[in-house]
Short mmCIF file of C-alpha atoms in Angstrom, two decimals:
data_model
loop_
_atom_site.label_atom_id
_atom_site.label_comp_id
_atom_site.label_asym_id
_atom_site.label_seq_id
_atom_site.Cartn_x
_atom_site.Cartn_y
_atom_site.Cartn_z
CA UNK A 1 8.80 -28.64 -4.37
CA UNK A 2 9.66 -25.16 -3.05
CA UNK A 3 7.11 -23.41 -0.70
CA UNK A 4 7.52 -20.63 1.46
CA UNK A 5 6.66 -20.88 5.23
CA UNK A 6 6.72 -18.73 7.99
CA UNK A 7 7.36 -20.18 11.29
CA UNK A 8 6.45 -18.12 14.42
CA UNK A 9 7.12 -19.29 17.69
CA UNK A 10 6.95 -18.10 21.37
CA UNK A 11 9.70 -19.07 23.82
CA UNK A 12 9.51 -18.42 27.57
CA UNK A 13 10.13 -14.83 28.47
CA UNK A 14 12.95 -15.70 30.83
CA UNK A 15 15.04 -17.46 28.21
CA UNK A 16 18.62 -15.89 27.98
CA UNK A 17 19.55 -14.09 24.63
CA UNK A 18 22.51 -16.74 23.95
CA UNK A 19 20.01 -19.79 24.38
CA UNK A 20 17.73 -18.18 21.66
CA UNK A 21 20.67 -17.82 19.28
CA UNK A 22 21.46 -21.34 19.95
CA UNK A 23 17.92 -22.47 19.32
CA UNK A 24 17.81 -20.46 16.19
CA UNK A 25 21.01 -21.71 14.82
CA UNK A 26 19.85 -25.27 15.54
CA UNK A 27 16.69 -24.77 13.32
CA UNK A 28 18.90 -22.99 10.74
CA UNK A 29 21.12 -26.00 10.61
CA UNK A 30 18.06 -28.23 10.34
CA UNK A 31 16.91 -26.27 7.43
CA UNK A 32 20.17 -26.39 5.71
CA UNK A 33 20.07 -30.29 6.28
CA UNK A 34 16.88 -30.61 4.33
CA UNK A 35 18.07 -28.38 1.54
CA UNK A 36 15.95 -25.45 2.57
CA UNK A 37 16.57 -21.87 2.70
CA UNK A 38 16.18 -19.54 5.34
CA UNK A 39 14.88 -16.37 4.16
CA UNK A 40 14.70 -14.17 7.27
CA UNK A 41 14.94 -14.50 11.08
CA UNK A 42 12.95 -11.72 12.78
CA UNK A 43 12.97 -11.50 16.68
CA UNK A 44 9.72 -9.51 17.43
CA UNK A 45 10.69 -9.22 21.15
CA UNK A 46 8.64 -9.89 24.29
CA UNK A 47 4.86 -9.46 24.11
CA UNK A 48 2.15 -9.87 26.47
CA UNK A 49 0.10 -13.11 25.46
CA UNK A 50 -3.53 -12.77 24.94
CA UNK A 51 -4.04 -15.60 27.05
CA UNK A 52 -2.02 -17.83 29.43
CA UNK A 53 0.11 -20.56 27.86
CA UNK A 54 1.76 -23.00 30.14
CA UNK A 55 1.44 -20.54 32.98
CA UNK A 56 3.13 -17.81 31.06
CA UNK A 57 1.78 -14.40 30.44
CA UNK A 58 4.48 -13.01 28.60
CA UNK A 59 6.58 -14.68 25.81
CA UNK A 60 9.48 -13.96 23.23
CA UNK A 61 8.28 -14.31 19.93
CA UNK A 62 10.46 -15.39 17.05
CA UNK A 63 9.34 -15.21 13.18
CA UNK A 64 11.32 -17.51 10.81
CA UNK A 65 10.69 -17.43 7.06
CA UNK A 66 11.88 -20.44 5.30
CA UNK A 67 11.69 -21.87 1.84
CA UNK A 68 11.30 -25.66 1.46
CA UNK A 69 9.44 -28.80 1.31
CA UNK A 70 6.81 -30.05 3.63
CA UNK A 71 9.16 -32.55 4.98
CA UNK A 72 11.34 -29.67 6.20
CA UNK A 73 8.34 -28.15 8.25
CA UNK A 74 7.46 -31.46 9.61
CA UNK A 75 11.12 -31.74 10.75
CA UNK A 76 11.11 -28.19 12.16
CA UNK A 77 7.97 -28.52 13.86
CA UNK A 78 9.17 -31.83 15.66
CA UNK A 79 12.23 -29.84 16.74
CA UNK A 80 9.89 -27.07 18.35
CA UNK A 81 7.83 -29.73 19.99
CA UNK A 82 10.62 -31.26 21.70
CA UNK A 83 12.30 -27.78 22.60
CA UNK A 84 11.23 -27.41 26.25
CA UNK A 85 11.36 -23.51 26.25
CA UNK A 86 9.30 -23.15 23.02
CA UNK A 87 5.64 -22.83 24.44
CA UNK A 88 3.68 -22.10 21.24
CA UNK A 89 4.49 -22.17 17.39
CA UNK A 90 2.42 -21.59 14.16
CA UNK A 91 3.43 -22.41 10.56
CA UNK A 92 1.62 -20.58 7.88
CA UNK A 93 2.32 -21.09 4.09
CA UNK A 94 2.76 -17.64 2.67
CA UNK A 95 3.75 -18.25 -1.01
CA UNK A 96 0.17 -18.77 -2.59
CA UNK A 97 -0.99 -15.52 -0.68
CA UNK A 98 2.08 -13.76 -1.75
CA UNK A 99 1.66 -14.73 -5.43
CA UNK A 100 -1.95 -13.63 -5.18
CA UNK A 101 -0.80 -10.31 -3.82
CA UNK A 102 1.74 -9.96 -6.39
CA UNK A 103 -0.64 -10.40 -9.11
CA UNK A 104 -3.00 -7.83 -7.60
CA UNK A 105 0.00 -5.34 -7.41
CA UNK A 106 0.81 -6.07 -11.20
CA UNK A 107 -2.68 -5.43 -12.44
CA UNK A 108 -2.61 -2.28 -10.28
CA UNK A 109 0.58 -1.19 -11.79
CA UNK A 110 -0.52 -1.88 -15.49
CA UNK A 111 -3.74 0.19 -14.88
CA UNK A 112 -1.70 2.85 -13.36
CA UNK A 113 0.70 2.89 -16.13
CA UNK A 114 -2.38 2.85 -18.85
CA UNK A 115 -4.09 5.42 -16.97
CA UNK A 116 -1.35 8.00 -16.23
CA UNK A 117 -0.62 9.21 -19.78
CA UNK A 118 -4.41 9.57 -21.08
CA UNK A 119 -5.89 11.32 -17.91
CA UNK A 120 -3.28 12.42 -15.38
CA UNK A 121 -5.64 14.87 -13.86
CA UNK A 122 -8.04 12.05 -12.99
CA UNK A 123 -5.18 10.17 -11.36
CA UNK A 124 -3.96 12.99 -9.37
CA UNK A 125 -7.43 13.60 -8.05
CA UNK A 126 -8.02 9.67 -7.16
CA UNK A 127 -4.71 9.66 -5.19
CA UNK A 128 -5.38 12.13 -2.17
CA UNK A 129 -9.00 10.28 -1.85
CA UNK A 130 -7.43 6.92 -1.49
CA UNK A 131 -5.03 8.23 1.08
CA UNK A 132 -7.53 9.96 3.00
CA UNK B 1 -13.39 2.03 14.68
CA UNK B 2 -16.77 1.91 12.82
CA UNK B 3 -16.89 5.83 12.36
CA UNK B 4 -13.35 5.36 10.87
CA UNK B 5 -14.97 3.33 8.17
CA UNK B 6 -17.69 5.87 7.70
CA UNK B 7 -15.30 8.88 7.39
CA UNK B 8 -13.26 7.26 4.74
CA UNK B 9 -16.33 6.35 2.98
CA UNK B 10 -17.54 9.80 2.84
CA UNK B 11 -14.41 11.43 1.70
CA UNK B 12 -13.96 8.68 -1.04
CA UNK B 13 -17.54 9.06 -2.14
CA UNK B 14 -16.64 11.52 -5.08
CA UNK B 15 -14.70 8.98 -7.05
CA UNK B 16 -16.98 5.90 -6.31
CA UNK B 17 -20.36 6.91 -8.15
CA UNK B 18 -21.65 3.67 -8.01
CA UNK B 19 -21.69 3.63 -3.97
CA UNK B 20 -23.22 7.12 -4.17
CA UNK B 21 -26.16 6.17 -5.95
CA UNK B 22 -27.10 3.24 -4.06
CA UNK B 23 -27.01 4.99 -0.78
CA UNK B 24 -30.37 6.67 -0.91
CA UNK B 25 -31.84 3.35 -1.56
CA UNK B 26 -30.53 1.76 1.43
CA UNK B 27 -33.13 -1.06 2.63
CA UNK B 28 -35.85 0.63 4.76
CA UNK B 29 -36.35 -2.65 6.86
CA UNK B 30 -32.67 -3.73 7.30
CA UNK B 31 -30.82 -4.50 10.48
CA UNK B 32 -30.13 -1.89 13.06
CA UNK B 33 -27.27 0.78 12.15
CA UNK B 34 -23.75 0.78 13.23
CA UNK B 35 -22.40 -1.40 16.05
CA UNK B 36 -22.60 1.64 18.37
CA UNK B 37 -25.48 3.79 18.33
CA UNK B 38 -28.41 3.18 16.18
CA UNK B 39 -30.54 1.20 18.57
CA UNK B 40 -33.71 -0.55 17.94
CA UNK B 41 -35.32 2.43 16.56
CA UNK B 42 -32.87 2.64 13.83
CA UNK B 43 -35.59 3.44 11.41
CA UNK B 44 -35.91 7.12 12.42
CA UNK B 45 -32.27 7.79 11.75
CA UNK B 46 -30.68 8.11 8.58
CA UNK B 47 -28.79 4.68 7.91
CA UNK B 48 -25.59 5.11 5.99
CA UNK B 49 -24.65 2.32 3.92
CA UNK B 50 -21.95 0.32 5.58
CA UNK B 51 -19.08 -0.37 3.43
CA UNK B 52 -16.07 -2.77 3.36
CA UNK B 53 -13.21 -1.10 4.90
CA UNK B 54 -10.91 -3.40 2.95
CA UNK B 55 -12.41 -2.79 -0.36
CA UNK B 56 -12.63 1.11 0.22
CA UNK B 57 -9.00 1.60 1.66
CA UNK B 58 -8.01 -1.16 -0.77
CA UNK B 59 -6.22 -3.15 1.86
CA UNK B 60 -5.04 -6.32 0.06
CA UNK B 61 -3.07 -8.13 2.48
CA UNK B 62 -5.11 -9.54 5.57
CA UNK B 63 -2.16 -10.67 7.79
CA UNK B 64 -2.24 -12.64 11.21
CA UNK B 65 0.47 -10.51 12.57
CA UNK B 66 -1.40 -7.42 11.79
CA UNK B 67 -3.19 -7.42 15.19
CA UNK B 68 -4.20 -3.50 15.22
CA UNK B 69 -6.15 -4.33 11.94
CA UNK B 70 -7.65 -7.42 13.17
CA UNK B 71 -8.69 -6.05 16.52
CA UNK B 72 -11.13 -3.66 14.84
CA UNK B 73 -13.22 -6.83 13.87
CA UNK B 74 -12.94 -8.62 17.23
CA UNK B 75 -15.55 -7.69 19.85
CA UNK B 76 -14.62 -7.10 23.44
CA UNK B 77 -15.61 -10.69 24.11
CA UNK B 78 -13.16 -11.87 21.65
CA UNK B 79 -15.79 -12.53 19.17
CA UNK B 80 -15.18 -12.20 15.44
CA UNK B 81 -17.84 -9.35 14.63
CA UNK B 82 -20.12 -10.43 12.03
CA UNK B 83 -20.28 -8.82 8.44
CA UNK B 84 -23.75 -7.63 8.84
CA UNK B 85 -22.52 -5.28 11.70
CA UNK B 86 -19.27 -4.20 10.21
CA UNK B 87 -20.34 -4.33 6.42
CA UNK B 88 -16.98 -6.10 5.34
CA UNK B 89 -17.76 -7.92 1.90
CA UNK B 90 -17.81 -11.90 2.02
CA UNK B 91 -14.51 -12.29 0.12
CA UNK B 92 -12.63 -10.06 2.68
CA UNK B 93 -14.60 -11.43 5.70
CA UNK B 94 -13.65 -15.03 4.59
CA UNK B 95 -9.89 -14.32 4.83
CA UNK B 96 -10.15 -11.99 7.81
CA UNK B 97 -11.83 -14.66 10.03
CA UNK B 98 -8.61 -16.95 8.76
CA UNK B 99 -6.28 -14.47 9.99
CA UNK B 100 -8.18 -13.79 13.15
CA UNK B 101 -8.08 -17.64 13.82
CA UNK B 102 -4.45 -17.99 12.95
CA UNK B 103 -3.52 -14.79 15.20
CA UNK B 104 -5.48 -16.57 18.22
CA UNK B 105 -3.71 -19.88 17.80
CA UNK B 106 -0.34 -17.67 18.42
CA UNK B 107 -1.57 -15.95 21.33
CA UNK B 108 -1.74 -12.41 19.62
CA UNK B 109 -5.66 -12.29 20.05
CA UNK B 110 -7.52 -13.96 22.69
CA UNK B 111 -10.09 -16.78 22.25
CA UNK B 112 -12.34 -15.40 24.78
CA UNK B 113 -12.40 -12.20 26.67
CA UNK B 114 -10.13 -9.22 26.65
CA UNK B 115 -6.23 -9.96 26.33
CA UNK B 116 -5.16 -10.91 29.77
#
């Protein structure tokens, strides 16, 4: 049961860098404990929130991409919920969307390969129109 | 934003003959023109056929993190702009609305009103 999820969470804007590191590393250990895999950690920095959340107008966004089962996500969400500086979080499953995109890309590549030797002029004519 | 869609349509009109043929026979009694302009007396003006931005520009991924893309389909009030105004096709509108709702949940887009 290997699924890929994106965990985006917002921590309070006044949270220190070291504390963020600590929080992220605890989440990483939790992932490892559930035999999951952290694919990437991205700090998106401080952003203005679209609406006030717990009386905050700004927040520090962190994006975590993990691989694992539903139980792992359950545990991570529980942890985020009890971690006081985390003001909001969202989990999105991305593997199926990624699969769909890969499929489309594969079809596109196959088409391009098939079309290129026969009519290179047509492809060349198409390319600028697509980028315009 | 709407102008962008139209501009790309006219530029890519050459390699999409099917769209070009359909354009002259645009429905006479259809709803008003674009989002801006048009107005109630839209019948007098030439109404360009609206096309799906995602199909024309071949945008496959509609992600909740891509706020600049999503914001084009959200009205000032925070409302998701209906298909009949933007011309987005049904499959894309479905994924678009999902992405907008996800973005709202993580405070990237407002539920109502302008971003505070």
